[in-house]
């Protein structure tokens, strides 16, 4: 046997030993990963049970004292709005007169007229005598 053959045999044995060592270390790493995965799953399960045990929060009344509104958008779409009739007056400036009296029903107008008639009749029946002092 030559010296080269002897080195090849040792080399083959070394290579096989290295492969075996690598396999053993990989198997150990896989076992550690399995254990850590089991531990993390148990933690998740225990935390989930803890959350379920808490009673639900029920809010019956809320008092809001201040509302801060950053942006308010108002969109008016008048595209579908139709105007059939438009009545009224446009007054610019100070206008005084009967146009601004509230509209009354016919019954209210009659009752106001009757009251004014009664007042006039009462005024007619009243007499006031004024006498001057004689010195």
Short mmCIF file of the C-alpha atoms (twelve columns), coordinates in Angstrom:
data_MODEL
# 
_entry.id   MODEL 
# 
loop_
_atom_site.group_PDB 
_atom_site.id 
_atom_site.type_symbol 
_atom_site.label_atom_id 
_atom_site.label_alt_id 
_atom_site.label_comp_id 
_atom_site.label_asym_id 
_atom_site.label_seq_id 
_atom_site.Cartn_x 
_atom_site.Cartn_y 
_atom_site.Cartn_z 
_atom_site.pdbx_PDB_model_num 
ATOM 1   C CA . UNK A 1   0.000    0.000   0.000   1 
ATOM 2   C CA . UNK A 2   1.268    3.339   -0.892  1 
ATOM 3   C CA . UNK A 3   1.363    6.432   1.233   1 
ATOM 4   C CA . UNK A 4   -1.242   8.128   -0.934  1 
ATOM 5   C CA . UNK A 5   -3.727   5.363   -0.341  1 
ATOM 6   C CA . UNK A 6   -3.177   5.655   3.377   1 
ATOM 7   C CA . UNK A 7   -3.887   9.400   3.320   1 
ATOM 8   C CA . UNK A 8   -7.024   8.803   1.277   1 
ATOM 9   C CA . UNK A 9   -8.315   6.349   3.837   1 
ATOM 10  C CA . UNK A 10  -7.711   8.810   6.675   1 
ATOM 11  C CA . UNK A 11  -9.256   11.560  4.611   1 
ATOM 12  C CA . UNK A 12  -12.365  9.479   3.986   1 
ATOM 13  C CA . UNK A 13  -12.628  8.750   7.693   1 
ATOM 14  C CA . UNK A 14  -12.219  12.420  8.560   1 
ATOM 15  C CA . UNK A 15  -14.862  13.431  6.019   1 
ATOM 16  C CA . UNK A 16  -17.308  10.895  7.420   1 
ATOM 17  C CA . UNK A 17  -16.618  12.087  10.964  1 
ATOM 18  C CA . UNK A 18  -17.240  15.687  9.925   1 
ATOM 19  C CA . UNK A 19  -20.513  14.714  8.286   1 
ATOM 20  C CA . UNK A 20  -21.590  12.796  11.383  1 
ATOM 21  C CA . UNK A 21  -20.696  15.772  13.614  1 
ATOM 22  C CA . UNK A 22  -22.645  18.125  11.368  1 
ATOM 23  C CA . UNK A 23  -25.667  15.814  11.384  1 
ATOM 24  C CA . UNK A 24  -25.564  15.563  15.179  1 
ATOM 25  C CA . UNK A 25  -25.328  19.360  15.571  1 
ATOM 26  C CA . UNK A 26  -28.216  19.882  13.117  1 
ATOM 27  C CA . UNK A 27  -30.343  17.345  14.986  1 
ATOM 28  C CA . UNK A 28  -29.621  19.169  18.257  1 
ATOM 29  C CA . UNK A 29  -30.577  22.496  16.679  1 
ATOM 30  C CA . UNK A 30  -33.840  21.006  15.409  1 
ATOM 31  C CA . UNK A 31  -34.650  19.691  18.899  1 
ATOM 32  C CA . UNK A 32  -33.954  23.133  20.423  1 
ATOM 33  C CA . UNK A 33  -36.192  24.783  17.834  1 
ATOM 34  C CA . UNK A 34  -38.978  22.307  18.591  1 
ATOM 35  C CA . UNK A 35  -38.695  23.033  22.323  1 
ATOM 36  C CA . UNK A 36  -38.732  26.816  21.817  1 
ATOM 37  C CA . UNK A 37  -41.730  26.513  19.483  1 
ATOM 38  C CA . UNK A 38  -43.586  24.444  22.080  1 
ATOM 39  C CA . UNK A 39  -42.797  26.969  24.810  1 
ATOM 40  C CA . UNK A 40  -43.966  29.911  22.675  1 
ATOM 41  C CA . UNK A 41  -47.200  28.092  21.742  1 
ATOM 42  C CA . UNK A 42  -47.882  27.369  25.415  1 
ATOM 43  C CA . UNK A 43  -47.346  31.047  26.233  1 
ATOM 44  C CA . UNK A 44  -49.762  32.115  23.504  1 
ATOM 45  C CA . UNK A 45  -52.360  29.651  24.758  1 
ATOM 46  C CA . UNK A 46  -51.947  30.786  28.385  1 
ATOM 47  C CA . UNK A 47  -52.159  34.463  27.361  1 
ATOM 48  C CA . UNK A 48  -55.279  33.731  25.307  1 
ATOM 49  C CA . UNK A 49  -56.916  32.074  28.301  1 
ATOM 50  C CA . UNK A 50  -56.020  35.075  30.472  1 
ATOM 51  C CA . UNK A 51  -57.684  37.441  28.033  1 
ATOM 52  C CA . UNK A 52  -60.829  35.358  27.870  1 
ATOM 53  C CA . UNK A 53  -61.147  35.353  31.657  1 
ATOM 54  C CA . UNK A 54  -61.414  39.175  31.802  1 
ATOM 55  C CA . UNK A 55  -65.044  40.348  31.926  1 
ATOM 56  C CA . UNK A 56  -66.242  42.512  29.022  1 
ATOM 57  C CA . UNK A 57  -66.314  46.281  29.518  1 
ATOM 58  C CA . UNK A 58  -69.779  47.818  29.160  1 
ATOM 59  C CA . UNK A 59  -70.065  51.604  28.779  1 
ATOM 60  C CA . UNK A 60  -73.528  52.870  29.641  1 
ATOM 61  C CA . UNK A 61  -73.052  56.640  29.486  1 
ATOM 62  C CA . UNK A 62  -70.447  58.935  27.922  1 
ATOM 63  C CA . UNK A 63  -70.211  62.667  28.556  1 
ATOM 64  C CA . UNK A 64  -68.383  64.642  25.886  1 
ATOM 65  C CA . UNK A 65  -67.393  68.116  27.025  1 
ATOM 66  C CA . UNK A 66  -65.437  69.396  24.054  1 
ATOM 67  C CA . UNK A 67  -65.221  68.355  20.412  1 
ATOM 68  C CA . UNK A 68  -62.373  69.593  18.263  1 
ATOM 69  C CA . UNK A 69  -63.088  69.384  14.556  1 
ATOM 70  C CA . UNK A 70  -60.097  69.657  12.248  1 
ATOM 71  C CA . UNK A 71  -61.865  69.657  8.916   1 
ATOM 72  C CA . UNK A 72  -65.525  69.810  7.892   1 
ATOM 73  C CA . UNK A 73  -66.587  69.299  4.316   1 
ATOM 74  C CA . UNK A 74  -70.047  70.050  3.045   1 
ATOM 75  C CA . UNK A 75  -70.968  69.104  -0.479  1 
ATOM 76  C CA . UNK A 76  -74.216  70.370  -1.941  1 
ATOM 77  C CA . UNK A 77  -75.247  68.818  -5.210  1 
ATOM 78  C CA . UNK A 78  -77.967  70.969  -6.733  1 
ATOM 79  C CA . UNK A 79  -77.825  69.192  -10.088 1 
ATOM 80  C CA . UNK A 80  -81.068  67.311  -9.437  1 
ATOM 81  C CA . UNK A 81  -82.901  70.178  -7.738  1 
ATOM 82  C CA . UNK A 82  -85.799  71.585  -9.739  1 
ATOM 83  C CA . UNK A 83  -87.610  74.851  -8.968  1 
ATOM 84  C CA . UNK A 84  -91.174  75.054  -10.266 1 
ATOM 85  C CA . UNK A 85  -92.266  78.354  -8.732  1 
ATOM 86  C CA . UNK A 86  -90.422  81.224  -7.109  1 
ATOM 87  C CA . UNK A 87  -92.336  83.873  -5.166  1 
ATOM 88  C CA . UNK A 88  -91.371  86.681  -2.887  1 
ATOM 89  C CA . UNK A 89  -89.752  90.080  -2.700  1 
ATOM 90  C CA . UNK A 90  -86.188  91.182  -2.497  1 
ATOM 91  C CA . UNK A 91  -85.685  94.191  -0.266  1 
ATOM 92  C CA . UNK A 92  -82.319  95.863  -0.116  1 
ATOM 93  C CA . UNK A 93  -81.800  98.390  2.650   1 
ATOM 94  C CA . UNK A 94  -84.095  99.468  5.444   1 
ATOM 95  C CA . UNK A 95  -87.737  98.962  4.524   1 
ATOM 96  C CA . UNK A 96  -90.500  99.600  6.998   1 
ATOM 97  C CA . UNK A 97  -94.090  98.741  6.527   1 
ATOM 98  C CA . UNK A 98  -96.724  96.083  6.735   1 
ATOM 99  C CA . UNK A 99  -94.760  93.590  4.674   1 
ATOM 100 C CA . UNK A 100 -92.907  92.440  7.742   1 
ATOM 101 C CA . UNK A 101 -95.933  91.737  9.939   1 
ATOM 102 C CA . UNK A 102 -96.444  88.059  10.516  1 
ATOM 103 C CA . UNK A 103 -99.098  86.311  8.458   1 
ATOM 104 C CA . UNK A 104 -102.130 85.550  10.588  1 
ATOM 105 C CA . UNK A 105 -104.870 83.048  10.041  1 
ATOM 106 C CA . UNK A 106 -108.348 84.252  9.127   1 
ATOM 107 C CA . UNK A 107 -109.615 83.361  12.600  1 
ATOM 108 C CA . UNK A 108 -106.847 85.363  14.279  1 
ATOM 109 C CA . UNK A 109 -107.550 88.361  12.054  1 
ATOM 110 C CA . UNK A 110 -111.278 88.187  12.922  1 
ATOM 111 C CA . UNK A 111 -110.552 87.970  16.637  1 
ATOM 112 C CA . UNK A 112 -108.204 90.989  16.423  1 
ATOM 113 C CA . UNK A 113 -110.863 93.010  14.527  1 
ATOM 114 C CA . UNK A 114 -113.521 92.076  17.099  1 
ATOM 115 C CA . UNK A 115 -111.267 93.168  19.948  1 
ATOM 116 C CA . UNK A 116 -110.579 96.513  18.317  1 
ATOM 117 C CA . UNK A 117 -114.342 97.043  17.761  1 
ATOM 118 C CA . UNK A 118 -115.091 96.253  21.418  1 
ATOM 119 C CA . UNK A 119 -112.338 98.606  22.536  1 
ATOM 120 C CA . UNK A 120 -113.812 101.411 20.403  1 
ATOM 121 C CA . UNK A 121 -117.284 100.799 21.865  1 
ATOM 122 C CA . UNK A 122 -115.886 100.875 25.388  1 
ATOM 123 C CA . UNK A 123 -114.057 104.111 24.579  1 
ATOM 124 C CA . UNK A 124 -117.306 105.689 23.303  1 
ATOM 125 C CA . UNK A 125 -119.161 104.797 26.474  1 
ATOM 126 C CA . UNK A 126 -116.524 106.283 28.710  1 
ATOM 127 C CA . UNK A 127 -116.812 109.909 29.608  1 
ATOM 128 C CA . UNK A 128 -114.228 111.977 31.277  1 
ATOM 129 C CA . UNK A 129 -115.151 115.199 33.018  1 
ATOM 130 C CA . UNK A 130 -112.458 117.677 33.756  1 
ATOM 131 C CA . UNK A 131 -113.327 120.592 35.954  1 
ATOM 132 C CA . UNK A 132 -111.062 123.468 36.642  1 
ATOM 133 C CA . UNK A 133 -110.555 124.820 40.150  1 
ATOM 134 C CA . UNK A 134 -112.195 128.034 40.893  1 
ATOM 135 C CA . UNK A 135 -110.230 130.412 42.978  1 
# 
